[in-house]
């Protein structure tokens, strides 16, 4: 299930969006302001964020700025204002799209689907594009890894193994396949080095919120990186 984080202090609009997206199979998290949104993201990273510009305590622009300091998650800005300055400023600060109120929830859904399709395609086409899943952010431009916003030190082999699995979440990757891609050699009988690297990687990237490991073993076959909604 895709997770959507909505940050908006308009109760009527928030209820409308939640009801509509619940019906479309999305899990909707709601925050009344930017500060609450950042707190929710620290514990459970959504697939996309919808930010209202005008919010108490922390407005949409400042919230977007703080999100972009640590995450590449897609963001759509909402505002009652329709002037070009707000729209341009939001896009320049890293928003992926902009929608003026009032709007049809169906249009918001269409824009979300388009952004998520584009983000998925960019990951496949661009070998330097960030990958973010289940609280793990892989910045391929500088080969760094963040877990829930905190830097994690990985060896070269651990990083490459994680990259291989994040490129194919929910899919079983065989030991032979991982050994050739990440370690650069065929797996031989009694070779336990791959299992050792996976064991160390598991310790460093921890478990999902429900306690399940992010990397699961498929006995006799290989390993699988588990997304949030696949851990049950």
Coordinates of N, CA and C in Angstrom, one line a residue:
X1 N 0.8 -1.2 0.0 CA 0.0 0.0 0.0 C 0.9 1.2 0.0
X2 N 0.6 2.2 -0.9 CA 1.3 3.4 -0.9 C 1.0 4.3 0.2
X3 N 2.0 5.0 0.8 CA 1.8 5.9 1.9 C 1.8 7.3 1.5
X4 N 0.8 8.1 1.9 CA 0.7 9.5 1.5 C 0.7 10.3 2.8
X5 N 1.6 11.3 2.9 CA 1.6 12.2 4.1 C 1.0 13.5 3.7
X6 N -0.1 13.9 4.3 CA -0.8 15.2 4.0 C -0.6 16.1 5.2
X7 N 0.0 17.3 4.9 CA 0.2 18.3 6.0 C -0.7 19.5 5.6
X8 N -1.8 19.7 6.3 CA -2.7 20.8 6.0 C -3.5 21.0 7.3
X9 N -3.8 22.3 7.6 CA -4.6 22.6 8.8 C -6.0 22.8 8.5
X10 N -6.4 22.6 7.3 CA -7.8 22.7 6.8 C -8.5 21.3 7.1
X11 N -9.3 21.3 8.2 CA -9.9 20.0 8.6 C -10.8 19.4 7.5
X12 N -11.7 20.3 6.9 CA -12.6 19.8 5.9 C -11.9 19.2 4.7
X13 N -10.9 19.9 4.2 CA -10.2 19.5 3.1 C -9.4 18.2 3.4
X14 N -8.8 18.1 4.6 CA -8.0 17.0 5.0 C -8.9 15.7 5.1
X15 N -10.2 15.9 5.6 CA -11.1 14.8 5.7 C -11.5 14.3 4.3
X16 N -11.7 15.2 3.4 CA -12.1 14.9 2.1 C -11.0 14.1 1.4
X17 N -9.8 14.6 1.5 CA -8.6 13.9 0.8 C -8.4 12.5 1.4
X18 N -8.5 12.4 2.8 CA -8.3 11.1 3.4 C -9.4 10.1 3.0
X19 N -10.6 10.6 2.9 CA -11.7 9.7 2.5 C -11.5 9.2 1.1
X20 N -11.1 10.1 0.2 CA -11.0 9.8 -1.2 C -9.8 8.8 -1.4
X21 N -8.6 9.1 -0.8 CA -7.5 8.3 -1.0 C -7.5 7.0 -0.3
X22 N -8.3 6.9 0.8 CA -8.5 5.6 1.5 C -9.2 4.7 0.5
X23 N -10.2 5.3 -0.2 CA -11.0 4.5 -1.2 C -10.1 4.1 -2.4
X24 N -9.0 4.8 -2.6 CA -8.1 4.5 -3.7 C -7.0 3.5 -3.3
X25 N -7.1 3.1 -2.1 CA -6.1 2.1 -1.6 C -4.8 2.7 -1.1
X26 N -4.8 4.0 -0.7 CA -3.6 4.6 -0.1 C -3.8 4.6 1.4
X27 N -2.6 4.6 2.1 CA -2.6 4.8 3.5 C -2.3 6.3 3.7
X28 N -3.2 7.0 4.4 CA -3.0 8.5 4.5 C -2.6 8.8 5.9
X29 N -1.4 9.5 6.1 CA -1.0 10.0 7.4 C -1.3 11.5 7.3
X30 N -1.8 12.1 8.4 CA -2.1 13.5 8.4 C -1.4 14.3 9.5
X31 N -0.9 15.5 9.1 CA -0.3 16.4 10.1 C -1.0 17.7 10.0
X32 N -1.1 18.4 11.1 CA -1.7 19.7 11.1 C -0.8 20.9 10.8
X33 N 0.5 20.6 10.8 CA 1.5 21.6 10.4 C 2.8 21.0 10.0
X34 N 3.7 21.8 9.6 CA 5.0 21.2 9.1 C 5.8 20.5 10.1
X35 N 5.7 21.0 11.4 CA 6.5 20.4 12.4 C 6.0 18.9 12.7
X36 N 4.7 18.8 12.7 CA 4.1 17.4 12.9 C 4.5 16.5 11.7
X37 N 4.5 17.1 10.5 CA 4.8 16.3 9.3 C 6.3 15.8 9.4
X38 N 7.2 16.6 9.8 CA 8.6 16.2 10.0 C 8.7 15.1 11.0
X39 N 8.0 15.2 12.1 CA 8.0 14.2 13.2 C 7.5 12.9 12.6
X40 N 6.4 12.9 11.9 CA 5.9 11.7 11.3 C 6.9 11.0 10.4
X41 N 7.5 11.9 9.5 CA 8.5 11.4 8.6 C 9.7 10.7 9.2
X42 N 10.0 11.2 10.4 CA 11.2 10.7 11.1 C 10.9 9.2 11.5
X43 N 9.7 8.9 11.7 CA 9.3 7.5 12.2 C 8.8 6.6 11.1
X44 N 8.3 7.2 10.0 CA 7.6 6.4 9.0 C 7.7 7.2 7.7
X45 N 8.7 6.9 6.8 CA 8.8 7.7 5.6 C 7.7 7.3 4.6
X46 N 6.9 8.3 4.1 CA 5.9 8.1 3.1 C 6.4 7.9 1.7
X47 N 5.6 7.5 0.8 CA 6.0 7.5 -0.6 C 5.9 8.8 -1.3
X48 N 5.0 9.7 -0.8 CA 4.8 11.0 -1.3 C 4.3 11.9 -0.3
X49 N 4.6 13.2 -0.3 CA 4.2 14.2 0.7 C 3.4 15.3 0.0
X50 N 2.2 15.7 0.6 CA 1.4 16.8 0.1 C 1.5 17.9 1.2
X51 N 2.0 19.0 0.8 CA 2.3 20.1 1.8 C 1.4 21.3 1.4
X52 N 0.6 21.8 2.4 CA 0.0 23.1 2.2 C 1.0 24.2 2.5
X53 N 1.0 25.3 1.8 CA 1.9 26.4 2.0 C 1.6 27.1 3.3
X54 N 0.4 27.5 3.5 CA 0.0 28.3 4.7 C -0.4 27.4 5.8
X55 N 0.5 27.1 6.8 CA 0.3 26.3 8.0 C 0.8 27.0 9.2
X56 N 0.2 26.8 10.4 CA 0.8 27.4 11.6 C 2.1 26.7 12.0
X57 N 2.9 27.4 12.8 CA 4.1 26.8 13.4 C 5.2 26.7 12.4
X58 N 5.0 25.9 11.4 CA 6.0 25.7 10.3 C 5.3 25.7 9.0
X59 N 5.6 26.7 8.1 CA 4.8 26.7 6.9 C 5.4 25.7 5.9
X60 N 4.7 25.6 4.7 CA 5.0 24.6 3.7 C 6.4 24.8 3.1
X61 N 6.8 26.1 2.9 CA 8.2 26.3 2.3 C 9.3 25.9 3.3
X62 N 9.2 26.2 4.5 CA 10.2 25.8 5.5 C 10.2 24.3 5.7
X63 N 9.0 23.7 5.7 CA 9.0 22.3 5.8 C 9.6 21.6 4.6
X64 N 9.3 22.1 3.4 CA 10.0 21.6 2.2 C 11.5 21.7 2.3
X65 N 12.0 22.8 2.8 CA 13.4 23.0 2.9 C 14.0 22.0 3.8
X66 N 13.4 21.7 4.9 CA 13.9 20.7 5.9 C 13.8 19.3 5.3
X67 N 12.8 19.0 4.6 CA 12.7 17.7 3.9 C 13.8 17.5 2.9
X68 N 14.1 18.5 2.1 CA 15.1 18.3 1.1 C 16.5 18.2 1.6
X69 N 16.7 18.6 2.9 CA 18.0 18.5 3.5 C 18.3 17.0 3.7
X70 N 17.3 16.2 3.8 CA 17.6 14.8 4.1 C 16.8 13.7 3.3
X71 N 16.0 14.2 2.4 CA 15.2 13.2 1.7 C 14.8 13.7 0.2
X72 N 14.7 12.7 -0.7 CA 14.3 13.0 -2.0 C 12.9 12.6 -2.3
X73 N 12.1 12.4 -1.2 CA 10.7 11.9 -1.4 C 9.9 12.9 -2.2
X74 N 9.1 12.5 -3.2 CA 8.3 13.4 -4.0 C 7.4 14.3 -3.1
X75 N 7.3 15.6 -3.5 CA 6.5 16.5 -2.7 C 5.6 17.3 -3.7
X76 N 4.3 17.4 -3.4 CA 3.4 18.3 -4.1 C 3.0 19.4 -3.1
X77 N 3.0 20.7 -3.6 CA 2.6 21.8 -2.7 C 1.2 22.2 -3.0
X78 N 0.4 22.5 -2.0 CA -0.9 23.0 -2.1 C -1.0 24.5 -1.6
X79 N -1.8 25.3 -2.2 CA -2.0 26.7 -1.7 C -3.3 27.3 -2.2
X80 N -3.8 28.2 -1.4 CA -5.0 28.9 -1.8 C -4.6 30.0 -2.7
X81 N -3.3 30.4 -2.7 CA -2.8 31.5 -3.6 C -2.5 30.9 -5.0
X82 N -2.8 31.7 -5.9 CA -2.6 31.2 -7.3 C -1.5 32.0 -8.0
X83 N -0.8 32.9 -7.3 CA 0.2 33.7 -8.0 C 1.5 32.9 -8.4
X84 N 2.1 33.4 -9.4 CA 3.3 32.7 -9.9 C 4.4 32.6 -9.0
X85 N 4.6 33.6 -8.1 CA 5.8 33.7 -7.2 C 5.8 32.5 -6.3
X86 N 4.6 32.2 -5.7 CA 4.6 31.0 -4.8 C 4.9 29.7 -5.5
X87 N 4.3 29.6 -6.7 CA 4.5 28.4 -7.5 C 6.0 28.2 -7.9
X88 N 6.5 29.3 -8.4 CA 7.9 29.2 -8.8 C 8.9 29.0 -7.6
X89 N 8.6 29.6 -6.5 CA 9.4 29.5 -5.3 C 9.4 28.0 -4.8
X90 N 8.2 27.4 -4.8 CA 8.1 26.0 -4.4 C 8.8 25.1 -5.3
X91 N 8.7 25.3 -6.6 CA 9.4 24.4 -7.5 C 10.9 24.6 -7.4
X92 N 11.4 25.9 -7.2 CA 12.8 26.1 -7.1 C 13.4 25.5 -5.8
X93 N 12.6 25.3 -4.8 CA 13.0 24.8 -3.5 C 13.0 23.2 -3.5
X94 N 12.5 22.7 -4.6 CA 12.5 21.2 -4.8 C 11.2 20.5 -4.8
X95 N 10.1 21.3 -4.8 CA 8.8 20.6 -5.0 C 8.7 19.9 -6.4
X96 N 8.0 18.8 -6.4 CA 7.8 18.1 -7.7 C 6.6 18.6 -8.5
X97 N 5.7 19.2 -7.8 CA 4.5 19.7 -8.5 C 3.8 20.7 -7.6
X98 N 2.8 21.4 -8.1 CA 2.1 22.5 -7.4 C 0.6 22.5 -7.8
X99 N -0.3 22.6 -6.8 CA -1.7 22.5 -7.1 C -2.4 23.6 -6.3
X100 N -3.2 24.4 -7.0 CA -3.9 25.5 -6.3 C -5.2 25.1 -5.8
X101 N -5.6 25.5 -4.6 CA -6.9 25.2 -4.1 C -8.0 26.2 -4.7
X102 N -9.2 25.8 -4.8 CA -9.7 24.4 -4.6 C -9.4 23.6 -5.8
X103 N -9.3 22.2 -5.6 CA -9.0 21.3 -6.6 C -9.8 20.1 -6.5
X104 N -9.9 19.3 -7.6 CA -10.6 18.0 -7.6 C -9.7 16.9 -7.1
X105 N -10.0 16.2 -6.0 CA -9.2 15.1 -5.6 C -8.7 14.1 -6.7
X106 N -9.5 14.0 -7.7 CA -9.1 13.1 -8.8 C -7.9 13.7 -9.5
X107 N -7.9 15.0 -9.6 CA -6.7 15.6 -10.3 C -5.5 15.4 -9.4
X108 N -5.6 15.6 -8.1 CA -4.5 15.3 -7.2 C -4.0 13.9 -7.4
X109 N -4.9 12.9 -7.4 CA -4.5 11.5 -7.6 C -3.8 11.3 -8.9
X110 N -4.3 11.9 -10.0 CA -3.6 11.8 -11.3 C -2.2 12.4 -11.2
X111 N -2.0 13.5 -10.6 CA -0.7 14.1 -10.5 C 0.2 13.2 -9.6
X112 N -0.3 12.6 -8.6 CA 0.5 11.7 -7.7 C 1.0 10.5 -8.5
X113 N 0.1 9.9 -9.3 CA 0.5 8.8 -10.1 C 1.5 9.1 -11.1
X114 N 1.4 10.3 -11.7 CA 2.3 10.7 -12.7 C 3.7 10.9 -12.1
X115 N 3.8 11.5 -10.9 CA 5.0 11.8 -10.3 C 5.7 10.5 -9.9
X116 N 4.9 9.6 -9.3 CA 5.5 8.3 -8.9 C 6.0 7.5 -10.1
X117 N 5.2 7.5 -11.2 CA 5.7 6.8 -12.4 C 7.0 7.5 -12.9
X118 N 7.1 8.8 -12.9 CA 8.3 9.5 -13.4 C 9.5 9.1 -12.4
X119 N 9.2 9.2 -11.1 CA 10.3 8.9 -10.2 C 10.8 7.4 -10.4
X120 N 9.9 6.5 -10.6 CA 10.3 5.1 -10.8 C 11.1 5.0 -12.1
X121 N 10.7 5.7 -13.2 CA 11.4 5.6 -14.4 C 12.8 6.2 -14.3
X122 N 12.9 7.3 -13.6 CA 14.2 8.0 -13.4 C 15.2 7.1 -12.7
X123 N 14.7 6.4 -11.7 CA 15.6 5.4 -11.0 C 16.2 4.4 -12.0
X124 N 15.4 3.9 -12.9 CA 15.8 2.9 -13.8 C 16.8 3.5 -14.8
X125 N 16.5 4.8 -15.3 CA 17.3 5.4 -16.3 C 18.6 6.1 -15.8
X126 N 18.6 6.6 -14.6 CA 19.7 7.3 -14.1 C 20.4 6.6 -13.0
X127 N 21.6 6.1 -13.3 CA 22.4 5.3 -12.3 C 22.8 6.1 -11.1
X128 N 22.6 7.5 -11.1 CA 23.0 8.3 -10.0 C 21.8 8.8 -9.2
X129 N 20.6 8.3 -9.6 CA 19.4 8.8 -8.9 C 19.3 8.1 -7.5
X130 N 18.8 8.9 -6.5 CA 18.7 8.4 -5.2 C 17.6 7.3 -5.1
X131 N 17.8 6.4 -4.2 CA 16.8 5.3 -4.0 C 16.3 5.4 -2.5
X132 N 15.0 5.5 -2.3 CA 14.6 5.6 -0.9 C 13.4 4.6 -0.7
X133 N 13.6 3.8 0.3 CA 12.6 2.8 0.6 C 12.7 2.3 2.0
X134 N 11.5 2.2 2.7 CA 11.4 1.6 4.0 C 12.4 2.3 5.0
X135 N 12.5 3.6 4.9 CA 13.4 4.3 5.8 C 14.8 4.4 5.5
X136 N 15.2 3.7 4.4 CA 16.6 3.7 3.9 C 16.7 4.6 2.7
X137 N 17.7 5.5 2.8 CA 18.0 6.4 1.6 C 19.4 6.1 1.1
X138 N 19.4 5.7 -0.2 CA 20.7 5.5 -0.8 C 21.0 6.6 -1.7
X139 N 22.1 7.4 -1.4 CA 22.5 8.5 -2.3 C 23.6 8.0 -3.2
X140 N 23.2 7.7 -4.4 CA 24.2 7.1 -5.3 C 25.3 8.0 -5.8
X141 N 25.0 9.3 -5.8 CA 26.0 10.3 -6.3 C 27.3 10.2 -5.4
X142 N 27.1 10.1 -4.1 CA 28.3 10.0 -3.2 C 28.4 8.7 -2.5
X143 N 27.6 7.7 -2.8 CA 27.6 6.4 -2.3 C 27.4 6.4 -0.7
X144 N 26.5 7.2 -0.3 CA 26.2 7.3 1.2 C 24.9 6.7 1.4
X145 N 24.7 6.2 2.7 CA 23.4 5.6 3.1 C 22.9 6.2 4.3
X146 N 21.6 6.5 4.4 CA 21.0 7.1 5.6 C 19.9 6.1 6.0
X147 N 19.8 5.9 7.3 CA 18.7 5.1 7.9 C 17.9 6.0 8.8
X148 N 16.6 6.3 8.4 CA 15.8 7.2 9.1 C 16.5 8.6 9.3
X149 N 17.2 9.0 8.3 CA 17.9 10.3 8.4 C 19.3 10.3 9.0
X150 N 19.7 9.1 9.5 CA 21.0 9.1 10.2 C 22.0 8.3 9.2
X151 N 23.2 8.9 9.1 CA 24.2 8.3 8.2 C 24.6 6.9 8.7
X152 N 24.7 6.0 7.8 CA 25.2 4.6 8.2 C 26.5 4.3 7.4
X153 N 27.5 3.9 8.1 CA 28.8 3.5 7.5 C 28.7 2.1 7.0
X154 N 28.9 1.9 5.7 CA 28.9 0.6 5.0 C 30.2 0.4 4.3
X155 N 30.6 -0.9 4.2 CA 31.7 -1.2 3.4 C 31.3 -1.2 1.9
X156 N 32.3 -1.2 1.0 CA 32.0 -1.2 -0.4 C 31.1 -2.3 -0.8
X157 N 31.4 -3.5 -0.3 CA 30.5 -4.7 -0.6 C 29.1 -4.6 -0.1
X158 N 29.0 -4.1 1.2 CA 27.7 -3.9 1.8 C 26.9 -2.9 1.0
X159 N 27.5 -1.8 0.6 CA 26.8 -0.8 -0.1 C 26.3 -1.4 -1.4
X160 N 27.1 -2.1 -2.1 CA 26.7 -2.6 -3.4 C 25.6 -3.7 -3.3
X161 N 25.7 -4.5 -2.3 CA 24.6 -5.5 -2.0 C 23.3 -4.7 -1.7
X162 N 23.4 -3.7 -0.9 CA 22.1 -3.0 -0.6 C 21.6 -2.3 -1.9
X163 N 22.4 -1.7 -2.7 CA 22.0 -1.1 -3.9 C 21.3 -2.1 -4.8
X164 N 21.9 -3.3 -5.0 CA 21.2 -4.4 -5.8 C 19.8 -4.7 -5.3
X165 N 19.7 -4.8 -4.0 CA 18.4 -5.2 -3.4 C 17.4 -4.1 -3.5
X166 N 17.8 -2.8 -3.3 CA 16.9 -1.7 -3.3 C 16.4 -1.5 -4.8
X167 N 17.2 -1.9 -5.8 CA 16.8 -1.8 -7.1 C 15.7 -2.8 -7.5
X168 N 15.5 -3.8 -6.6 CA 14.5 -4.8 -6.9 C 13.8 -5.2 -5.7
X169 N 13.1 -4.2 -5.0 CA 12.4 -4.5 -3.7 C 11.3 -5.5 -3.9
X170 N 11.2 -6.4 -3.0 CA 10.1 -7.4 -3.1 C 10.4 -8.6 -4.0
X171 N 11.6 -8.6 -4.6 CA 12.0 -9.6 -5.5 C 13.1 -10.5 -4.9
X172 N 13.1 -11.8 -5.0 CA 14.1 -12.6 -4.5 C 15.3 -12.5 -5.5
X173 N 16.5 -12.2 -4.9 CA 17.7 -12.2 -5.6 C 18.5 -13.4 -5.2
X174 N 19.0 -14.2 -6.1 CA 19.7 -15.4 -5.7 C 21.1 -15.1 -5.2
X175 N 21.6 -16.0 -4.4 CA 23.0 -15.8 -3.9 C 24.0 -15.7 -5.0
X176 N 23.8 -16.5 -6.1 CA 24.7 -16.5 -7.2 C 24.6 -15.1 -7.9
X177 N 23.4 -14.6 -8.0 CA 23.2 -13.3 -8.7 C 23.9 -12.2 -7.9
X178 N 23.7 -12.2 -6.5 CA 24.2 -11.2 -5.7 C 25.8 -11.3 -5.6
X179 N 26.3 -12.5 -5.6 CA 27.7 -12.6 -5.5 C 28.4 -12.1 -6.8
X180 N 27.8 -12.3 -7.9 CA 28.4 -11.8 -9.2 C 28.3 -10.3 -9.3
X181 N 27.1 -9.8 -8.9 CA 26.9 -8.3 -9.0 C 27.6 -7.5 -8.0
X182 N 27.6 -8.0 -6.7 CA 28.2 -7.2 -5.6 C 29.6 -7.5 -5.3
X183 N 30.0 -8.8 -5.4 CA 31.3 -9.2 -5.1 C 32.2 -9.4 -6.3
X184 N 31.6 -9.4 -7.5 CA 32.4 -9.6 -8.7 C 32.9 -10.9 -9.0
X185 N 32.3 -12.0 -8.4 CA 32.8 -13.3 -8.6 C 31.6 -14.3 -8.5
X186 N 31.8 -15.5 -9.1 CA 30.8 -16.5 -9.0 C 30.9 -17.2 -7.6
X187 N 29.7 -17.6 -7.1 CA 29.6 -18.2 -5.8 C 30.1 -19.6 -5.9
X188 N 31.0 -20.0 -5.0 CA 31.6 -21.4 -5.0 C 31.1 -22.1 -3.8
X189 N 31.2 -23.4 -3.8 CA 30.8 -24.2 -2.7 C 31.6 -23.9 -1.4
X190 N 30.9 -23.8 -0.3 CA 31.5 -23.5 1.0 C 31.9 -22.0 1.1
X191 N 31.6 -21.2 0.1 CA 31.9 -19.8 0.2 C 30.8 -19.1 1.0
X192 N 31.2 -18.6 2.2 CA 30.2 -18.0 3.1 C 30.4 -16.5 3.2
X193 N 31.2 -15.9 2.3 CA 31.5 -14.5 2.4 C 30.2 -13.7 2.1
X194 N 29.4 -14.1 1.2 CA 28.2 -13.4 0.9 C 27.3 -13.3 2.1
X195 N 27.1 -14.5 2.7 CA 26.2 -14.5 3.9 C 26.8 -13.6 5.0
X196 N 28.1 -13.6 5.2 CA 28.7 -12.7 6.2 C 28.4 -11.2 5.9
X197 N 28.5 -10.8 4.6 CA 28.2 -9.4 4.3 C 26.8 -9.1 4.5
X198 N 25.9 -10.0 4.2 CA 24.5 -9.8 4.4 C 24.2 -9.7 5.9
X199 N 24.8 -10.5 6.7 CA 24.6 -10.5 8.1 C 25.0 -9.2 8.7
X200 N 26.2 -8.7 8.3 CA 26.6 -7.4 8.8 C 25.7 -6.3 8.3
X201 N 25.2 -6.3 7.0 CA 24.4 -5.3 6.5 C 23.0 -5.3 7.3
X202 N 22.5 -6.5 7.6 CA 21.3 -6.5 8.4 C 21.4 -5.8 9.7
X203 N 22.6 -6.0 10.4 CA 22.8 -5.4 11.7 C 22.8 -3.8 11.5
X204 N 23.3 -3.3 10.4 CA 23.5 -1.9 10.3 C 22.2 -1.2 9.9
X205 N 21.3 -1.9 9.1 CA 20.1 -1.2 8.6 C 18.9 -1.6 9.4
X206 N 19.1 -2.5 10.4 CA 18.0 -2.8 11.4 C 16.7 -3.4 10.8
X207 N 15.6 -3.2 11.5 CA 14.4 -3.9 11.2 C 13.3 -2.9 10.8
X208 N 12.2 -3.3 10.2 CA 11.1 -2.5 10.0 C 10.4 -2.1 11.3
X209 N 9.4 -1.2 11.2 CA 8.7 -0.8 12.4 C 8.0 -1.9 13.1
X210 N 7.5 -2.9 12.3 CA 6.8 -4.1 12.9 C 7.8 -5.1 13.4
X211 N 9.1 -4.9 13.4 CA 10.0 -5.8 13.9 C 10.6 -6.8 12.9
X212 N 10.0 -6.9 11.8 CA 10.5 -7.8 10.7 C 11.8 -7.2 10.1
X213 N 12.8 -8.1 9.8 CA 14.0 -7.6 9.2 C 13.8 -7.0 7.8
X214 N 14.6 -5.9 7.5 CA 14.4 -5.4 6.1 C 14.9 -6.3 5.0
X215 N 15.9 -7.2 5.4 CA 16.4 -8.2 4.5 C 16.0 -9.6 5.0
X216 N 15.2 -10.3 4.2 CA 14.7 -11.6 4.6 C 15.5 -12.7 3.8
X217 N 15.7 -13.8 4.4 CA 16.3 -14.9 3.8 C 15.3 -15.8 3.1
X218 N 15.5 -16.2 1.9 CA 14.6 -17.2 1.2 C 15.5 -18.5 1.2
X219 N 15.2 -19.4 2.1 CA 16.0 -20.5 2.3 C 16.3 -21.3 1.1
X220 N 17.6 -21.5 0.9 CA 18.1 -22.3 -0.3 C 18.1 -21.5 -1.6
X221 N 17.7 -20.2 -1.5 CA 17.6 -19.5 -2.8 C 18.5 -18.2 -2.7
X222 N 18.1 -17.3 -1.8 CA 18.8 -16.0 -1.7 C 18.2 -15.1 -0.7
X223 N 18.1 -13.8 -1.1 CA 17.6 -12.8 -0.2 C 16.6 -11.8 -0.9
X224 N 15.8 -11.1 0.0 CA 14.8 -10.2 -0.6 C 14.8 -9.0 0.3
X225 N 14.8 -7.8 -0.3 CA 14.6 -6.6 0.5 C 13.1 -6.3 0.6
X226 N 12.6 -6.1 1.9 CA 11.2 -6.0 2.1 C 10.8 -4.6 2.3
X227 N 9.8 -4.1 1.6 CA 9.3 -2.8 1.7 C 8.3 -2.8 2.9
X228 N 8.0 -1.6 3.4 CA 7.1 -1.5 4.6 C 5.9 -2.3 4.5
X229 N 5.2 -2.2 3.4 CA 3.9 -2.9 3.3 C 4.0 -4.4 3.0
X230 N 5.3 -4.9 2.9 CA 5.4 -6.3 2.6 C 5.9 -7.1 3.8
X231 N 6.0 -6.4 5.0 CA 6.6 -7.0 6.1 C 5.7 -7.9 6.8
X232 N 4.3 -7.7 6.6 CA 3.4 -8.5 7.4 C 3.4 -9.9 6.9

